[in-house]
XYZ file of C-alpha atoms in Angstrom:
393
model
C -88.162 -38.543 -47.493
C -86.608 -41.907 -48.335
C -84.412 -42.971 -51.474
C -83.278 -46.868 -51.275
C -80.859 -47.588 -54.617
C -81.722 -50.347 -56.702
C -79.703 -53.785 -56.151
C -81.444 -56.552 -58.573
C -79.103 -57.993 -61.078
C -78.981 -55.327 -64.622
C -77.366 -53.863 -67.287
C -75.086 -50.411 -66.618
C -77.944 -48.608 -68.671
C -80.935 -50.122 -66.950
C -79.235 -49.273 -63.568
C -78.730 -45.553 -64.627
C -81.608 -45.278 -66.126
C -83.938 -46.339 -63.035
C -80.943 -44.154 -60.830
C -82.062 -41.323 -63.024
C -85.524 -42.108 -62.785
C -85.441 -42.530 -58.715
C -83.601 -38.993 -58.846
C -86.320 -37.239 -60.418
C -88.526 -38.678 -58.482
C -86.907 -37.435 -55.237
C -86.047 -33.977 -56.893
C -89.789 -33.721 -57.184
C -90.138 -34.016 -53.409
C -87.282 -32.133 -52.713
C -89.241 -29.002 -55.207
C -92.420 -29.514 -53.201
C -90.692 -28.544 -50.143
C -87.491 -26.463 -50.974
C -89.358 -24.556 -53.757
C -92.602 -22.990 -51.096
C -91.229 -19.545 -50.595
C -91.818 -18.748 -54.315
C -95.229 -17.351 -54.705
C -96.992 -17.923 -57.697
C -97.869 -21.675 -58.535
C -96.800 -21.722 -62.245
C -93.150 -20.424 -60.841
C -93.167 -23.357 -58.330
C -93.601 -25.294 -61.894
C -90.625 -23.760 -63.790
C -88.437 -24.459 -60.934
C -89.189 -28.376 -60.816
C -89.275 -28.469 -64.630
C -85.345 -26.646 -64.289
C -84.431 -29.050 -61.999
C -85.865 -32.011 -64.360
C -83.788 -30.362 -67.047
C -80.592 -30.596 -65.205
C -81.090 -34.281 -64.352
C -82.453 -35.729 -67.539
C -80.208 -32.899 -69.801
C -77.336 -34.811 -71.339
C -74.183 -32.652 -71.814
C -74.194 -29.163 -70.555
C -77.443 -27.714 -69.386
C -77.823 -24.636 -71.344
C -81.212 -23.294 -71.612
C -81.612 -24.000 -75.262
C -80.251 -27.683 -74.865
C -82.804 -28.190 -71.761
C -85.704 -27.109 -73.511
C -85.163 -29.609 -76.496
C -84.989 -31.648 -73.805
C -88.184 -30.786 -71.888
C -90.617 -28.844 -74.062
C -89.204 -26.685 -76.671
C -87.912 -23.168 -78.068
C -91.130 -21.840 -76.236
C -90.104 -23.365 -72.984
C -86.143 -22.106 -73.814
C -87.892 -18.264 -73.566
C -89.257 -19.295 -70.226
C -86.373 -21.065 -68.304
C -84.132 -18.236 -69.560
C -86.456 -15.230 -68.176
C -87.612 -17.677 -65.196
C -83.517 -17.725 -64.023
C -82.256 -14.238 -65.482
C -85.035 -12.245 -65.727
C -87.518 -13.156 -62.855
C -87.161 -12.130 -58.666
C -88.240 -15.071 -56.749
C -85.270 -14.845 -53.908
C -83.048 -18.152 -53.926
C -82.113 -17.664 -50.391
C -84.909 -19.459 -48.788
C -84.666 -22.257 -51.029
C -81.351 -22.823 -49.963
C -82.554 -22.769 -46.116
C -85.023 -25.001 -46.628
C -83.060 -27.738 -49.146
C -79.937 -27.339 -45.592
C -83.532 -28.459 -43.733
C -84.748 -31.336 -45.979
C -80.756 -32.841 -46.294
C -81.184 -33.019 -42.706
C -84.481 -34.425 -42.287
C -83.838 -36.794 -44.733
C -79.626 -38.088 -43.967
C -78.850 -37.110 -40.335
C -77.211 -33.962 -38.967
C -73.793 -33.387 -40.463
C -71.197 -33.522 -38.650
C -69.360 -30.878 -40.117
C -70.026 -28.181 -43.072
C -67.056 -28.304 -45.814
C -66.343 -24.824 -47.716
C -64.059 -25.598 -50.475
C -63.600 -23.103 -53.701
C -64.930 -24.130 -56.994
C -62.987 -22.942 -60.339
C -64.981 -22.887 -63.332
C -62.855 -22.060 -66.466
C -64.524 -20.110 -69.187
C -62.939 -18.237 -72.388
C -65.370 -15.386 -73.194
C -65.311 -11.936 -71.239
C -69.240 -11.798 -70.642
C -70.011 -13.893 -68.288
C -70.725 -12.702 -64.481
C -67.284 -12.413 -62.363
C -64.554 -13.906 -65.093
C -61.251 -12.689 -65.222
C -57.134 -14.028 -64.882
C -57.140 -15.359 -61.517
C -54.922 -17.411 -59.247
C -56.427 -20.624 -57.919
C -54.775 -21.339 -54.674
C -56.641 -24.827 -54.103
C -55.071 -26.036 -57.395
C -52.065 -23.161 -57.270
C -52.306 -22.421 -60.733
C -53.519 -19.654 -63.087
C -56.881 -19.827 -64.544
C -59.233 -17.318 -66.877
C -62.806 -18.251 -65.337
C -64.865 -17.631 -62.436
C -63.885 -18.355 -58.363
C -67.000 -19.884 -56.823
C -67.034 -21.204 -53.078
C -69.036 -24.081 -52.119
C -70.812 -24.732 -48.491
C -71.534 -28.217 -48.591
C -73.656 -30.405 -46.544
C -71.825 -33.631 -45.538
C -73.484 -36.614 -43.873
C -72.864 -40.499 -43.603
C -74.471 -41.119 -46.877
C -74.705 -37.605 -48.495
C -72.241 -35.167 -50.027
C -74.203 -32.110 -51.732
C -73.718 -28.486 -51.701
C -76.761 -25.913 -50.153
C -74.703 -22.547 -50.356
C -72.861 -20.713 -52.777
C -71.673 -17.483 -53.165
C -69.179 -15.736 -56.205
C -66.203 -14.183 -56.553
C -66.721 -10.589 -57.944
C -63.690 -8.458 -59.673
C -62.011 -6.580 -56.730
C -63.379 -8.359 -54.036
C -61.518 -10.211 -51.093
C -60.983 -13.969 -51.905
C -60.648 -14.426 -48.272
C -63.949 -12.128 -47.352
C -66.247 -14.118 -50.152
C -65.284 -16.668 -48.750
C -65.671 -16.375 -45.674
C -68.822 -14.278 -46.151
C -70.877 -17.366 -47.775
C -69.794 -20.006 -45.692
C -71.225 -18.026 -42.579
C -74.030 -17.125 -44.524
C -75.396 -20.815 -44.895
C -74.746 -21.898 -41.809
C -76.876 -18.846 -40.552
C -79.942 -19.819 -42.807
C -79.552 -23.291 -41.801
C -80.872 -22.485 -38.122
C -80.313 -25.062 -35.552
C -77.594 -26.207 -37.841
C -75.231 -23.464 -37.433
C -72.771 -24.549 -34.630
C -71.752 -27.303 -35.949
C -68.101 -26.685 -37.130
C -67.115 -25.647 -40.319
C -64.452 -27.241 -42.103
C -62.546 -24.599 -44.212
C -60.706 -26.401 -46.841
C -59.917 -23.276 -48.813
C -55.775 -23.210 -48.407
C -54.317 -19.782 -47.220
C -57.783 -18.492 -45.447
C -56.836 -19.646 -41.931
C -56.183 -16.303 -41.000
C -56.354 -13.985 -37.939
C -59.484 -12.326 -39.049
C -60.806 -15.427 -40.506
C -61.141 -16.523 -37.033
C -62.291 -13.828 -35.482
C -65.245 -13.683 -37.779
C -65.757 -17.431 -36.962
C -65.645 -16.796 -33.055
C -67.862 -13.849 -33.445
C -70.235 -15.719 -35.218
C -70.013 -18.381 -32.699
C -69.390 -20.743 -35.253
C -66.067 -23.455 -34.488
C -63.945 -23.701 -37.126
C -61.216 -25.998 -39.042
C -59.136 -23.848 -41.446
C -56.548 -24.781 -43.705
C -53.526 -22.654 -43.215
C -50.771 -22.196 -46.215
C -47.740 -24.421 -46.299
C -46.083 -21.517 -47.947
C -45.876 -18.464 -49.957
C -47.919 -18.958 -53.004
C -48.212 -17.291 -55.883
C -51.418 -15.372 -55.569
C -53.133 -13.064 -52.897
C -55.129 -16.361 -51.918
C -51.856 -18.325 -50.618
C -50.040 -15.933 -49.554
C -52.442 -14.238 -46.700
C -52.649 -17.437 -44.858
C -48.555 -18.182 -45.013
C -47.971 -15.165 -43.325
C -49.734 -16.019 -40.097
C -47.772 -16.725 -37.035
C -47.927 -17.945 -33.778
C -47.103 -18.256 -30.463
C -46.617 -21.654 -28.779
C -48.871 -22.208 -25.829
C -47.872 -25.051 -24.387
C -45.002 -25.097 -21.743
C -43.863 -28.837 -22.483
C -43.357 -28.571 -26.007
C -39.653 -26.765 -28.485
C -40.927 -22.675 -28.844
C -42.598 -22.077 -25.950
C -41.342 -18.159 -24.595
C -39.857 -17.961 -28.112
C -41.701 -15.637 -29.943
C -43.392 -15.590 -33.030
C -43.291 -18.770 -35.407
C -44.503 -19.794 -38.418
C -47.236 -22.936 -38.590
C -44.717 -25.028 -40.601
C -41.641 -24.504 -38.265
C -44.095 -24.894 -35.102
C -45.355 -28.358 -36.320
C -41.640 -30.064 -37.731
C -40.168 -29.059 -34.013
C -42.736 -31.183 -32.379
C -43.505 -33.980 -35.171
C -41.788 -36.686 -32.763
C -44.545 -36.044 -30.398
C -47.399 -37.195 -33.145
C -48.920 -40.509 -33.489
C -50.685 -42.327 -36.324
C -54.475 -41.305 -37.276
C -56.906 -43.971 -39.071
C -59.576 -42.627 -41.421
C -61.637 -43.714 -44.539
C -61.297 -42.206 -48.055
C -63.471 -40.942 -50.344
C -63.730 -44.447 -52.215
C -63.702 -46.367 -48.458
C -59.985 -47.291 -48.178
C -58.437 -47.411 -45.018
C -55.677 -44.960 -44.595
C -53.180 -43.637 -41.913
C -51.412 -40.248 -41.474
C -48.956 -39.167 -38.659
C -50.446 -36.313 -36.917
C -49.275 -33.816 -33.890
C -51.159 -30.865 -32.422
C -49.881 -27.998 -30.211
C -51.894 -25.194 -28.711
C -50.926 -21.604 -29.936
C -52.676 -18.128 -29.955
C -52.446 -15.655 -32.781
C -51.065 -12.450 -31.888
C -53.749 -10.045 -31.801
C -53.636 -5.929 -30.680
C -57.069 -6.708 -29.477
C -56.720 -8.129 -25.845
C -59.619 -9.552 -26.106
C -59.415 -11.240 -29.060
C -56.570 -13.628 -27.976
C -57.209 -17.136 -27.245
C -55.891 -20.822 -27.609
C -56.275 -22.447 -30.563
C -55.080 -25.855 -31.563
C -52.792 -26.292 -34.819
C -52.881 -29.158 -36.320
C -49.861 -30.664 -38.790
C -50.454 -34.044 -40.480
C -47.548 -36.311 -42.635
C -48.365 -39.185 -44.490
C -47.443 -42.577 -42.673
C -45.441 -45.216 -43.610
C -43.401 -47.950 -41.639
C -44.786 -46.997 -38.490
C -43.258 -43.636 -38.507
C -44.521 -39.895 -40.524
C -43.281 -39.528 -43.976
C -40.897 -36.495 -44.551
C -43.709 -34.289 -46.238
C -46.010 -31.944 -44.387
C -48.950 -32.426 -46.401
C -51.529 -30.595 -44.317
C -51.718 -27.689 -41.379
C -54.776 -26.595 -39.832
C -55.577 -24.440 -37.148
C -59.149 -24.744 -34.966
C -60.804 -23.132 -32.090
C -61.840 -27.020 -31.101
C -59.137 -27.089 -28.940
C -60.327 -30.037 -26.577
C -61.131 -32.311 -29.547
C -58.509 -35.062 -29.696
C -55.825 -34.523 -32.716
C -57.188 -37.615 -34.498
C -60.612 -36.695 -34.942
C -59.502 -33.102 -36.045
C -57.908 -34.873 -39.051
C -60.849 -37.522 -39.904
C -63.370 -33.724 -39.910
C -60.824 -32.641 -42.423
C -61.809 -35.708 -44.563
C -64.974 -33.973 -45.388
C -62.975 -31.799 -47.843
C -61.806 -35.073 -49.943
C -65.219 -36.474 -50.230
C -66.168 -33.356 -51.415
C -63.278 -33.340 -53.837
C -64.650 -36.571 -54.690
C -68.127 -35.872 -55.724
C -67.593 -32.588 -57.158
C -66.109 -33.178 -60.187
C -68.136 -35.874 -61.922
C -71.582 -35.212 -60.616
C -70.697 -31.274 -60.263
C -70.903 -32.153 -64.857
C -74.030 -34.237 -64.423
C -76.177 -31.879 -62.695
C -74.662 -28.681 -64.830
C -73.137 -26.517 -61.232
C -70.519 -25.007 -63.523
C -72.718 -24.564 -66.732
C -74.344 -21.152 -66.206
C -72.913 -18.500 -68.463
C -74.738 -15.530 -68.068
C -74.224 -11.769 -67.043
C -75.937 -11.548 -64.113
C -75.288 -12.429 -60.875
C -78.721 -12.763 -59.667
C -79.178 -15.588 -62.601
C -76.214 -17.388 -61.441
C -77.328 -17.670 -57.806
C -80.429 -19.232 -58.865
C -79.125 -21.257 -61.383
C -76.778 -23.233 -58.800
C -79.367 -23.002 -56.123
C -81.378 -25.450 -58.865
C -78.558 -27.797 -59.382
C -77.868 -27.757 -55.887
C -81.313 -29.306 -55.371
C -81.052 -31.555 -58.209
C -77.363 -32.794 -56.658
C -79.421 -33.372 -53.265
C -81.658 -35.468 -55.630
C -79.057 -37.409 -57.479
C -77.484 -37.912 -53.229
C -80.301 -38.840 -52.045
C -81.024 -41.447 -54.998
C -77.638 -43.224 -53.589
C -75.382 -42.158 -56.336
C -72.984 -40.192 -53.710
C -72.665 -43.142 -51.453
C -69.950 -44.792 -53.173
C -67.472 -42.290 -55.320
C -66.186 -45.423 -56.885
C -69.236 -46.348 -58.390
């Protein structure tokens, strides 16, 4: 599968047009492939038309406001029952769009999981309530989705998703989704997972990672927060492994206090933003083990602090701590994987709206899993097309 963007001399319009054009295009491909576990023909049919919807749709993608779109109030009936009211099983789709990303961009070099808030005022929908989002550490009334997304060179698009259910774990969903993608995906599945979900780097948050013999980049809290989110991770502590660096034989410590005793022992770090900038960030890692009853269970990890730079020297802010089981990759490239979660920021937001991710609204949760298993192909469309390439643009 191939997508090259357009470059001749055009309006804004033309170019989006043709960009929209060359995206359903590609979606159409994408259907042909992702879409084969579904049975009957004439469902392999409603999912392409969906995924149409979602890409030529303007404004949210409701059912009613796709059909006028694509054939109709006899067509609304159909998409509705085809997402809420039908069986076909959205898990193989997923497993095969993880395959065609893959075919089609390169291997990833990572997986990013990173929450998704979507805000919504009525009480019906599946999973809405008063929750704490500790990503954007601030109240919200909506549902808590988390994302798995795939994360070439060229390509930022999710392939897994899974919801956040009244009186479930945050940590566990979590946790739960992002190993169940990378398990679908095959082949796919050791390559490390960057968990940019803050407060989740946790003790048993890594021991379902090593279990699953899956490495792993967590984010760990900076602090208490306010909700059940931030405050699991900010209660982890370590001990310091290393004999040649302030805490070793000292007990217990918290990430934070670990990483400002050694911060004169960092060094700069290059990487690229989301928009291509080159940037720089002062970065130290030391080895440490969680505490764990479990003999067994104890190992080295590596945590990781990072500081912006400035004037040759870290700034005075600790802007990021992460903990990993990579404990042989260098410090530098430990903070250019966790770059995966600001491209993801990146994309999420503006083409999250075009392809509808956070426009489902119904009561079930089996409708909502395979109405974002749609978009997620028609995101790998709009990717594919190019439009990812440059957040910018």
């Amino acid at each position: 599968m191939t997508a090259t963007a357009a470059t001749a001399p055009t309006t804004s319009a033309a170019a989006a047009d043709r960009r929209t054009s060359s995206a359903g295009e590609i979606a159409d491909e994408l259907c042909a492939v992702v879409c084969d576990s579904l049975r009957r023909r004439d469902q392999r049919e409603k999912a392409r038309r969906y995924v149409r919807g979602l890409l030529s749709t303007p404004g949210r993608k409701s059912f009613r406001n796709m059909a006028g779109d694509i054939g109709g109030t006899a067509s609304e009936q159909s998409l509705h029952h085809f997402v809420t009211g039908s069986t076909w099983a959205w898990q193989p789709v997923r497993a095969a769009l993880a395959g065609c990303l893959e075919a089609a961009a390169g291997p990833p070099p990572a997986w990013v999981a990173q929450p998704m808030a979507i805000p919504r005022s009525g009480a019906h929908s599946v999973g809405v309530e008063h929750r704490f989002d500790p990503h954007r550490e601030r109240m919200f009334r909506g549902q808590q989705a988390f994302g798995t997304w795939f994360t070439s060179a060229g390509v930022v698009t999710p392939v897994g998703w899974e919801l956040l259910l009244p009186g479930s774990s945050y940590e566990e969903s979590a946790v739960g989704a992002v190993l169940a993608t990378v398990r679908r995906a095959g082949g796919a599945a050791a390559r490390p997972v960057v968990l940019d979900i803050r407060g989740i780097g946790t003790r048993p948050t890594m021991n379902r990672f090593a279990e699953a013999g899956v490495p792993v980049v967590a984010r760990v809290a900076a602090g208490v927060g306010a909700g059940a989110g931030a405050g699991a991770g900010a209660g982890n502590r370590f001990l310091v492994r290393d004999a040649a660096v302030p805490g070793f034989g000292g007990g217990e410590r918290g990430p934070a206090e670990i990483l400002r005793s050694v911060k004169a022992l960092g060094a700069p770090v290059e990487w690229t933003d989301a928009g291509g900038a080159a940037r720089s960030s002062w970065a130290v890692g030391v080895r440490v083990m969680m505490p764990d009853p479990a003999v067994a269970r104890r190992r080295e990890l590596l945590l990781v602090g990072e500081w912006g730079a400035g004037a040759g020297g870290p700034a005075a802010e600790l802007v990021g701590m992460w903990v990993t089981d990579l404990v042989r990759m260098p410090v530098g490239a430990v903070v250019r994987l966790t770059k995966g979660g600001l491209r993801v920021e990146a994309v999420a937001g503006a083409s999250g709206r075009t392809v509808g991710l956070r426009d489902y609204s119904g009561r079930g949760l089996g409708g909502w899993h395979r109405h974002v298993t749609l978009a997620s192909v028609a995101h790998a469309a709009v990717a594919l097309a190019g439009l990812e390439r440059d957040p910018r643009a």
